[in-house]
PDB file of C-alpha atoms in Angstrom:
ATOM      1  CA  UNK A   1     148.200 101.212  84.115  1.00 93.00           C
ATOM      2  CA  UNK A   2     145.406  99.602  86.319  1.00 98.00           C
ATOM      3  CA  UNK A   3     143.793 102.483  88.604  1.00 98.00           C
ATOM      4  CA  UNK A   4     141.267 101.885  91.767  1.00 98.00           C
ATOM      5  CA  UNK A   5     139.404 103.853  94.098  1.00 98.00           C
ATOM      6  CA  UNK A   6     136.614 103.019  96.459  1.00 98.00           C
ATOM      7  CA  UNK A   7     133.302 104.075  96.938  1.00 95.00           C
ATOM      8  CA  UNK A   8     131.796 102.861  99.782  1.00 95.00           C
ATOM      9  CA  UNK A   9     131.867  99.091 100.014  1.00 96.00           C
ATOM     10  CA  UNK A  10     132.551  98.937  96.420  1.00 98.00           C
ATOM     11  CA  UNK A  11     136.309  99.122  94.321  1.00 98.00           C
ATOM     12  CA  UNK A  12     136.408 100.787  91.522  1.00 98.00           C
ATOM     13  CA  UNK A  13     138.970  98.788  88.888  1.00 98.00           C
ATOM     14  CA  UNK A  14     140.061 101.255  85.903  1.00 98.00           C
ATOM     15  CA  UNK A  15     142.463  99.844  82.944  1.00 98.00           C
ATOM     16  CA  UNK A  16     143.968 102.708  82.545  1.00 98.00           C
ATOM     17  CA  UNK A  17     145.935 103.463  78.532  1.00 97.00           C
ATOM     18  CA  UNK A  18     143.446 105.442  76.914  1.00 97.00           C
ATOM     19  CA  UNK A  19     145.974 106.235  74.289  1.00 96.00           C
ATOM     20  CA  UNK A  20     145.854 102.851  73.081  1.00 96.00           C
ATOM     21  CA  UNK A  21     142.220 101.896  73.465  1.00 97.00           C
ATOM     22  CA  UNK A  22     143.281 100.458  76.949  1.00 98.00           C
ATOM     23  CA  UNK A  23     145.318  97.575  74.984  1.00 97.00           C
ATOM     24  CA  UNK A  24     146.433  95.072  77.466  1.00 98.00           C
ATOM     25  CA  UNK A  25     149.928  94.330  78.490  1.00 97.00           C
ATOM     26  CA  UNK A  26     151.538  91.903  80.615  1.00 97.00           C
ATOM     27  CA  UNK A  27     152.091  94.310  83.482  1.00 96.00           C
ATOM     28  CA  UNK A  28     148.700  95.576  83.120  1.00 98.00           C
ATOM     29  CA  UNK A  29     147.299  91.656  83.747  1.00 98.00           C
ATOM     30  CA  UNK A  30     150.257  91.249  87.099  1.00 98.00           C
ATOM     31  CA  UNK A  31     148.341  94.853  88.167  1.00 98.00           C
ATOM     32  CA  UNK A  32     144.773  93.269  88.311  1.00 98.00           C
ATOM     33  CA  UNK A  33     146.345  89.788  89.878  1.00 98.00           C
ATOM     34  CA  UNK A  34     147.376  92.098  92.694  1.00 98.00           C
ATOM     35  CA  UNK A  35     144.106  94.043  92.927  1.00 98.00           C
ATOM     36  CA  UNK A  36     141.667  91.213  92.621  1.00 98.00           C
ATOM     37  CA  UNK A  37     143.638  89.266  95.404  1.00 98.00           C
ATOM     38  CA  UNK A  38     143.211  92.307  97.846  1.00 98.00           C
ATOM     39  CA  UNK A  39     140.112  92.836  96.753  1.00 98.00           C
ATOM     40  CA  UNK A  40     139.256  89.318  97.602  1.00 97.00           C
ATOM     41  CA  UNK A  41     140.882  89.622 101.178  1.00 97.00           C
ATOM     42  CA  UNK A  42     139.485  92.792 102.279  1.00 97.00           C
ATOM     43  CA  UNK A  43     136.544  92.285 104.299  1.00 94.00           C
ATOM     44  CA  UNK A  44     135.099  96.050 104.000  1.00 95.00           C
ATOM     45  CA  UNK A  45     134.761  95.706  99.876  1.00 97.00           C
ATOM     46  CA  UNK A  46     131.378  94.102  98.873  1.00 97.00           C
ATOM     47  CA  UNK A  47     131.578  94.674  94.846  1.00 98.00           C
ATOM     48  CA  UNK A  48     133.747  95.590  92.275  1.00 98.00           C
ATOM     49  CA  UNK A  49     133.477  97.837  89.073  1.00 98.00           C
ATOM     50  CA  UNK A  50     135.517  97.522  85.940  1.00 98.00           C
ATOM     51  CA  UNK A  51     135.622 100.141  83.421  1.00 98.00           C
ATOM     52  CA  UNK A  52     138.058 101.456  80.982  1.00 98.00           C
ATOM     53  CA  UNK A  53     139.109 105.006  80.571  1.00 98.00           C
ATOM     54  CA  UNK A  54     138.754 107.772  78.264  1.00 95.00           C
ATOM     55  CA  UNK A  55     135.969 106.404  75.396  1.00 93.00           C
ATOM     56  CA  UNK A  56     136.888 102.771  75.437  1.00 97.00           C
ATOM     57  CA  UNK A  57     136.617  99.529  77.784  1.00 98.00           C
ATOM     58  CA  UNK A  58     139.028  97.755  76.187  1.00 98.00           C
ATOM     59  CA  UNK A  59     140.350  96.835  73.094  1.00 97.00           C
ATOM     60  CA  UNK A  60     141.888  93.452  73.593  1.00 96.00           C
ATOM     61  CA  UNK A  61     145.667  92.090  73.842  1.00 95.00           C
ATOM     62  CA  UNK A  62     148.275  94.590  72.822  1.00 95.00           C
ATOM     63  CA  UNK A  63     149.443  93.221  69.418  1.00 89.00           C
ATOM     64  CA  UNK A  64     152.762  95.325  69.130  1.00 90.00           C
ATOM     65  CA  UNK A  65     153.850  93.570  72.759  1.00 89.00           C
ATOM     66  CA  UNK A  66     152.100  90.357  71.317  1.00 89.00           C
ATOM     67  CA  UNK A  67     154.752  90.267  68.402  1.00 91.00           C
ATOM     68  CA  UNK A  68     157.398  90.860  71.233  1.00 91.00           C
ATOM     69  CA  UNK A  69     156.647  87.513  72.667  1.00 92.00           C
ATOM     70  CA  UNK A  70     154.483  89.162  75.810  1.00 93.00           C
ATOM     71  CA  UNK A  71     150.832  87.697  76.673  1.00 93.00           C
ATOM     72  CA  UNK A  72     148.701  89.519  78.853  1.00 97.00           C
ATOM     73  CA  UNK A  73     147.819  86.447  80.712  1.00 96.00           C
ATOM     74  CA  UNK A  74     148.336  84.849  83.989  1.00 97.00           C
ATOM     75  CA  UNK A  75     148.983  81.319  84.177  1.00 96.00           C
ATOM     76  CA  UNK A  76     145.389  79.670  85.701  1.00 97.00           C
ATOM     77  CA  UNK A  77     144.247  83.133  85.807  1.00 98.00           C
ATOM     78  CA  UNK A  78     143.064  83.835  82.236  1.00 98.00           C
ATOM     79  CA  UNK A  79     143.650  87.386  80.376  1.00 98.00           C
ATOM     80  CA  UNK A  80     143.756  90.194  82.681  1.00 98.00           C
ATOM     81  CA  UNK A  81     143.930  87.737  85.398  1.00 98.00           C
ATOM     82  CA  UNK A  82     140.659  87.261  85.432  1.00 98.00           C
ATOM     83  CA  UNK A  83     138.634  85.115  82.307  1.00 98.00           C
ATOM     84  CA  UNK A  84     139.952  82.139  84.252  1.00 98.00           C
ATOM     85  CA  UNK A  85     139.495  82.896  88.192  1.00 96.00           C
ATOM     86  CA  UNK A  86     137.238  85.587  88.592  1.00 97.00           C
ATOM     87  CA  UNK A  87     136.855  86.441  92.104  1.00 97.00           C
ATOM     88  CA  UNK A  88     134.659  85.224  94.912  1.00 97.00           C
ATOM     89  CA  UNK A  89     132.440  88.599  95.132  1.00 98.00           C
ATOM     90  CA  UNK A  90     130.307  90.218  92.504  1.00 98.00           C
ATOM     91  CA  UNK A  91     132.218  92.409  89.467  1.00 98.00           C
ATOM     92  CA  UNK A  92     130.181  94.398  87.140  1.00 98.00           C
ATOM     93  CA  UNK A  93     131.661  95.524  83.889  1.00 98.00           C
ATOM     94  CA  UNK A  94     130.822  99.079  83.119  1.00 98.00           C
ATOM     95  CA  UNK A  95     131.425  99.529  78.954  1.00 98.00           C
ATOM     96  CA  UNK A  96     132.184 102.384  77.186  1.00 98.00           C
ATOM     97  CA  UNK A  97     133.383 102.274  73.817  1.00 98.00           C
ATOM     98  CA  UNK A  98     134.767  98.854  72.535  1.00 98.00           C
ATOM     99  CA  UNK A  99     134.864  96.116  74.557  1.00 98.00           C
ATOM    100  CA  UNK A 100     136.922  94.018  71.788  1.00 98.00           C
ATOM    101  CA  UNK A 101     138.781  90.357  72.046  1.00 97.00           C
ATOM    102  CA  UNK A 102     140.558  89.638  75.304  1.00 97.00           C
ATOM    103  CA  UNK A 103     138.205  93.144  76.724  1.00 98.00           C
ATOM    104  CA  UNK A 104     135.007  91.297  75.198  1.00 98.00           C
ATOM    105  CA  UNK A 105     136.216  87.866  77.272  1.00 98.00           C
ATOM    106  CA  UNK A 106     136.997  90.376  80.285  1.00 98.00           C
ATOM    107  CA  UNK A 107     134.067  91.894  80.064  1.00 98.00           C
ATOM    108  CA  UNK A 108     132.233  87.963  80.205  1.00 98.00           C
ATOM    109  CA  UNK A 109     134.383  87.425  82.615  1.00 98.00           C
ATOM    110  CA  UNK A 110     132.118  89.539  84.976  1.00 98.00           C
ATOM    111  CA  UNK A 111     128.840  88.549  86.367  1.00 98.00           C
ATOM    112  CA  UNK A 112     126.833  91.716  85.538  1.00 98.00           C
ATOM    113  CA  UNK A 113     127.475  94.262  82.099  1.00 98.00           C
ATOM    114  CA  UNK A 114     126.230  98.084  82.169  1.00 98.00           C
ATOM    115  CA  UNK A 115     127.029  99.020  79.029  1.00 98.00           C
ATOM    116  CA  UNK A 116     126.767 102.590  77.022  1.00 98.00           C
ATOM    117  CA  UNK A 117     124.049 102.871  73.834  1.00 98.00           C
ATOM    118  CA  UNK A 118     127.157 103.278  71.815  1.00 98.00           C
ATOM    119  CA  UNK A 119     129.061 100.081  73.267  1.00 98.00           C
ATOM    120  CA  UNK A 120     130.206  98.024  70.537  1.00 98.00           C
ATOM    121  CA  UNK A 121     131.085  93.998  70.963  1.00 98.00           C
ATOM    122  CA  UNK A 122     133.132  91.504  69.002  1.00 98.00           C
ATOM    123  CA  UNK A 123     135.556  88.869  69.154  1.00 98.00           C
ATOM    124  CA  UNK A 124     137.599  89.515  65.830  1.00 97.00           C
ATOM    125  CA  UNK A 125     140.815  87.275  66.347  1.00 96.00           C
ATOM    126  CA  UNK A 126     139.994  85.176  63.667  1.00 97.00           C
ATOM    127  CA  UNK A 127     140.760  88.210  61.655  1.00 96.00           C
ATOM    128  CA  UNK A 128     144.040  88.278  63.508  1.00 92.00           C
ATOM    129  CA  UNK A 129     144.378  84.462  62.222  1.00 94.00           C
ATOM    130  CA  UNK A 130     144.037  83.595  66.111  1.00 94.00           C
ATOM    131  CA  UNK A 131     141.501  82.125  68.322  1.00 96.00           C
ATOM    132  CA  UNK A 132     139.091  83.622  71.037  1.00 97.00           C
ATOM    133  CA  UNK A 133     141.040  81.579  73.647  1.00 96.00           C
ATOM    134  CA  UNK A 134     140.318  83.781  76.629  1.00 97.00           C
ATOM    135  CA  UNK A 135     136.625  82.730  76.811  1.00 97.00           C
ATOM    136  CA  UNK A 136     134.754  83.725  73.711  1.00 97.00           C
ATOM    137  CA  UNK A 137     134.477  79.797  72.400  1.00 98.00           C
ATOM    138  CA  UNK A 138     133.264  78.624  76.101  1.00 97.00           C
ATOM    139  CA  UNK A 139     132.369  81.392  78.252  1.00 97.00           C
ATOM    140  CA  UNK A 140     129.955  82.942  75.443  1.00 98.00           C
ATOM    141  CA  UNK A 141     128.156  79.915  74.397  1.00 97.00           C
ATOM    142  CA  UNK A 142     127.183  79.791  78.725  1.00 95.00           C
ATOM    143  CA  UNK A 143     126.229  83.077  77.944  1.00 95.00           C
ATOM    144  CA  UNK A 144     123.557  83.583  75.033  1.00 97.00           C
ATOM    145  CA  UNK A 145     122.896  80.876  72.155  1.00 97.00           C
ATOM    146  CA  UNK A 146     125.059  78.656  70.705  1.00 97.00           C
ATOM    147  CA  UNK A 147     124.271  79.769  67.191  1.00 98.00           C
ATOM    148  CA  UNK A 148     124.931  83.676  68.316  1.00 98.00           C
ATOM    149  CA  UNK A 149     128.573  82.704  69.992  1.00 98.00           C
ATOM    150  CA  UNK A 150     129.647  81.098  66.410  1.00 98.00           C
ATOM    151  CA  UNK A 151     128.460  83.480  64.576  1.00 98.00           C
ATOM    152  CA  UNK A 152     130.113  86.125  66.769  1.00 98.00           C
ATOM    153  CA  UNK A 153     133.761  83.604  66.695  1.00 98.00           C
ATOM    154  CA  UNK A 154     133.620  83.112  63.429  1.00 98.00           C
ATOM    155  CA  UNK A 155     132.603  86.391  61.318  1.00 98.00           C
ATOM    156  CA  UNK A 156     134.679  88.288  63.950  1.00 98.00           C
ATOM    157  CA  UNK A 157     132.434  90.835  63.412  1.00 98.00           C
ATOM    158  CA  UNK A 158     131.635  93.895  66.002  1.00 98.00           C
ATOM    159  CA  UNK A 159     127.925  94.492  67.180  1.00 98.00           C
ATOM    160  CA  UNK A 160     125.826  96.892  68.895  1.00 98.00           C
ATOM    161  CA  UNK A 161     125.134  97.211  72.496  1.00 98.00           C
ATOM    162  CA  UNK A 162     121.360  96.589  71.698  1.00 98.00           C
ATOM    163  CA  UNK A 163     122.263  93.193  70.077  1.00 98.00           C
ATOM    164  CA  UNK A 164     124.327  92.119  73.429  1.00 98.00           C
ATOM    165  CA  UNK A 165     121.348  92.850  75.250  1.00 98.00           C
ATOM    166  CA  UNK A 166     118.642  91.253  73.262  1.00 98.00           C
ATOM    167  CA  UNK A 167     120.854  87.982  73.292  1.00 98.00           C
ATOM    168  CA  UNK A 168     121.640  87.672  77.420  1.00 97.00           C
ATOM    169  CA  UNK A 169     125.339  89.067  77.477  1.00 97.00           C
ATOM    170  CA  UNK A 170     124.533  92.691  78.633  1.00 98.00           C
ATOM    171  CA  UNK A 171     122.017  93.256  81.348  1.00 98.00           C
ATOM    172  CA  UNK A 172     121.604  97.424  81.235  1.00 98.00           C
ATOM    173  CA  UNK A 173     122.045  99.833  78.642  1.00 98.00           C
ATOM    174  CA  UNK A 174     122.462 103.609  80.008  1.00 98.00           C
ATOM    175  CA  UNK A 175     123.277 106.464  77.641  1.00 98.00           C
ATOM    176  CA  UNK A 176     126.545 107.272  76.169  1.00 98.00           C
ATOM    177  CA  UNK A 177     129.092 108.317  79.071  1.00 97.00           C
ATOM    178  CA  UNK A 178     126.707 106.869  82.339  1.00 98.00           C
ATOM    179  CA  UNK A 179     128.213 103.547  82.373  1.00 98.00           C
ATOM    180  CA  UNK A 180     129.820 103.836  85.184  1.00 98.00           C
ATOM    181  CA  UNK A 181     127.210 105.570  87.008  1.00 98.00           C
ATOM    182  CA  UNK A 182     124.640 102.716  85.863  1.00 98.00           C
ATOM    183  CA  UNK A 183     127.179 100.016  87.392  1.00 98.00           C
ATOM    184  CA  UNK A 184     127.926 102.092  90.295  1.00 98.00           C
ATOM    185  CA  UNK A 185     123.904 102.401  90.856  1.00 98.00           C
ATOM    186  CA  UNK A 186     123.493  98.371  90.317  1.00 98.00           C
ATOM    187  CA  UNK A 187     126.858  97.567  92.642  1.00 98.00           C
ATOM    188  CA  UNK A 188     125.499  99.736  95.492  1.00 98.00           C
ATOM    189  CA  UNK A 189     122.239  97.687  95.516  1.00 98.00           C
ATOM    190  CA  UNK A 190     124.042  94.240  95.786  1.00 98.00           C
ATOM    191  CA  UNK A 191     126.496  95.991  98.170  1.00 97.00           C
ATOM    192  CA  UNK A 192     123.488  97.027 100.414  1.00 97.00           C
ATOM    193  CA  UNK A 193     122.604  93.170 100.930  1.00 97.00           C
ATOM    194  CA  UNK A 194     124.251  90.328 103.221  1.00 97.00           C
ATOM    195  CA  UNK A 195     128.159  89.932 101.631  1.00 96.00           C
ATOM    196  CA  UNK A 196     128.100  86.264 102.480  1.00 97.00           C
ATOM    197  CA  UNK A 197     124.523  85.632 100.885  1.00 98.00           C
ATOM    198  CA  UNK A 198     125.525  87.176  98.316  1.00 98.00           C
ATOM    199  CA  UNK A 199     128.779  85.732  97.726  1.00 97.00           C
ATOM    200  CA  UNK A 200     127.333  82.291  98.313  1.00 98.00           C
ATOM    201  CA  UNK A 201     124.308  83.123  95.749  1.00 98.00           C
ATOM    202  CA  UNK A 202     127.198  83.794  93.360  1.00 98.00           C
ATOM    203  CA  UNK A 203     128.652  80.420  94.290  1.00 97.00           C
ATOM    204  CA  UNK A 204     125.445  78.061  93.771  1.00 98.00           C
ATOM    205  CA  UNK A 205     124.655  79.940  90.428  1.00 97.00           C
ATOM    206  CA  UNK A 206     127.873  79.144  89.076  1.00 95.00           C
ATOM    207  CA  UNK A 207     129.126  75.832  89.885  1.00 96.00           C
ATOM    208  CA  UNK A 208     125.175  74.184  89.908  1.00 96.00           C
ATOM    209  CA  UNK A 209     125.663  74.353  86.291  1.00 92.00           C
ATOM    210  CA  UNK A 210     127.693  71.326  86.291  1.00 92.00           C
ATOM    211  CA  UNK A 211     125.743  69.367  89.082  1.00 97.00           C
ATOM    212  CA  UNK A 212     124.105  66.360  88.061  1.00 96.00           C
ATOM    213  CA  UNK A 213     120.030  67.176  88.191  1.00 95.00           C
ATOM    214  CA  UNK A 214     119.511  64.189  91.264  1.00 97.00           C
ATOM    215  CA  UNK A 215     121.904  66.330  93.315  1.00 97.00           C
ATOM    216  CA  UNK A 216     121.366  69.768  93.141  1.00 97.00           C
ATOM    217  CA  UNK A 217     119.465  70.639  95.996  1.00 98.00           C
ATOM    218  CA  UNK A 218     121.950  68.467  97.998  1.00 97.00           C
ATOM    219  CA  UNK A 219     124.891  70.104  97.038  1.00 97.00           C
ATOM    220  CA  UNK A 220     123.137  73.407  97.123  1.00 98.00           C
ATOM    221  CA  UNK A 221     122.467  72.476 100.958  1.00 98.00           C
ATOM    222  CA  UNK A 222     126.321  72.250 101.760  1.00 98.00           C
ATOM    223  CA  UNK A 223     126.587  76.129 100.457  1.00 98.00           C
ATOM    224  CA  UNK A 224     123.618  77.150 101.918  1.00 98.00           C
ATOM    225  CA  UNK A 225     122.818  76.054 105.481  1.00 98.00           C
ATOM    226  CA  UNK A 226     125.922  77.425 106.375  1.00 97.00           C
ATOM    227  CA  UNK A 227     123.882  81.375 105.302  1.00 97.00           C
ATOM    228  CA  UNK A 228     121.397  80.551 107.176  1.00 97.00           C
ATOM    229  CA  UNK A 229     123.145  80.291 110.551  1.00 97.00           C
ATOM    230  CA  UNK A 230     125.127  82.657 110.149  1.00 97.00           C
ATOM    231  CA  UNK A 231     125.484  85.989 111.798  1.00 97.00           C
ATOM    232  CA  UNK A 232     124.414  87.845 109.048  1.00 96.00           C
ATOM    233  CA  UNK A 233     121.248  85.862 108.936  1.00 97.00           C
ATOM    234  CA  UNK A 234     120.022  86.302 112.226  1.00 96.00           C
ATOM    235  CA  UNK A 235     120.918  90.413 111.729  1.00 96.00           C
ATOM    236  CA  UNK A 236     118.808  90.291 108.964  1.00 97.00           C
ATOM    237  CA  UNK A 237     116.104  88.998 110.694  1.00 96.00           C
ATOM    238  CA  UNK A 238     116.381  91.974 113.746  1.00 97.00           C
ATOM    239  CA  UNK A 239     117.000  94.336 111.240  1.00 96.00           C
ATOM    240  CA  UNK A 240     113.753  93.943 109.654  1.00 96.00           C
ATOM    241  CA  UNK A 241     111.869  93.517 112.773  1.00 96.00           C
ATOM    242  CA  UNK A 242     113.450  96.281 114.607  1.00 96.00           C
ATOM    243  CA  UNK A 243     112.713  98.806 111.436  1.00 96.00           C
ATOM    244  CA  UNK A 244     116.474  99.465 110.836  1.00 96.00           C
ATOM    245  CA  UNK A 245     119.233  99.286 108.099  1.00 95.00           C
ATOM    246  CA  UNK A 246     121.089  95.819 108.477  1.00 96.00           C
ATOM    247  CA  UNK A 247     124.892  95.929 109.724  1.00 94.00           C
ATOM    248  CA  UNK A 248     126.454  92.841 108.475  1.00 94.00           C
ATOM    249  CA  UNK A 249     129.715  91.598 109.131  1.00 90.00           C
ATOM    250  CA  UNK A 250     130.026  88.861 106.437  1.00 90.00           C
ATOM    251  CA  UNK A 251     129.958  85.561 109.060  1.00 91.00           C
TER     252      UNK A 251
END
């Protein structure tokens, strides 16, 4: 139910029920704990896309397995296994369709969105009489303003792709059906740069949020002198004095 191909230095992560709007199940979430680990370990992936097929990302937790007693959750892993731990390495999110519920909080799970014209948002479990719980009341408010994230948890109503991207949670729009192309265009340009800057980069912006101010540059420090002599840094360096495309290694 979870799909993946490469392309290049980047995976390729498809949910994979288009019948029911890519619902989430339980095995689906134990499929992407398995991918995201390898795609963690494997030194030749950079990036990683994840889309939904047919017309929609996804739609949120399965509610006929819900009322079964199964959660599409792992336990310090978050929906999908990912709201909680995302990986190390850049994801992109590449919407189609609805990106609803536990697929909105996957989709804010990842660091970058490419999402369709006709992309449509919301958090609507309070309809459901439940809670956002897989990020929507913390991960949003990091995400755009305060007063959007409550009005978005509370209403539970869906919005436009336009309105994500006028308030911070979706970084390109491309036309309906070139989602995927648009993330595949943006994950080939991060691929194309040093795996361990990049990685680290990832690393400073996200934990320097919770540094006191007197410390950040020290604690940046620890993250990145290690960059700079590294291997990759110094074949930067040749690369652009010698005129040629950079072949890094990650170290």
């Amino acid at each position: 139910m979870v799909l993946t191909e490469t392309a290049g230095n980047v995976l390729v992560i498809t949910l994979n029920r288009p019948a029911a709007r890519n619902a989430a199940t339980a095995q689906m979430a134990l499929d992407m704990a398995r991918i995201l680990d390898e795609f963690e370990a494997d030194d030749e992936l950079f990036v990683a896309v994840l889309t939904g097929a047919g017309e929609t990302f996804c739609s949120g937790m399965d509610l006929k397995a819900f009322l079964r007693g199964e959660r599409p959750s792992i336990p310090g892993r978050g929906f999908l296994a990912l709201t909680e731990a995302p990986p190390s390495k850049p994801i992109i999110a590449a919407v189609e369709g609805y990106a609803l519920a536990g697929g909105f909080e996957t989709m804010l799970a990842c660091d970058l969105v490419v999402a369709a014209e006709t992309a449509k948002f919301g958090i609507p479990e309070v309809k459901r009489g439940l809670v956002a719980a897989a990020g929507g009341l913390v991960t949003l408010p990091e995400r755009t303003h305060r007063a959007v994230a409550v009005e978005m948890a509370l209403t539970g109503d869906i919005y436009p792709a336009e309105f994500g991207q006028r308030n911070g949670f979706v970084n390109r729009i491309t036309g309906a059906g070139e989602a995927l192309d648009g993330a595949l265009e943006l994950a080939q340009k991060i691929a194309a740069n040093g795996p361990l800057a990049v990685r680290v980069s990832k690393q400073i912006i996200t934990e320097s949020a919770d540094w006191p101010s007197a410390d950040k540059f020290s604690r940046q420090r620890v993250l990145s002198d290690p960059v700079f002599e590294s291997s990759d840094a110094k074949e930067g360096a040749a690369a652009f004095a010698e005129k040629r495309d950079p072949q890094w290694t990650g170290r």
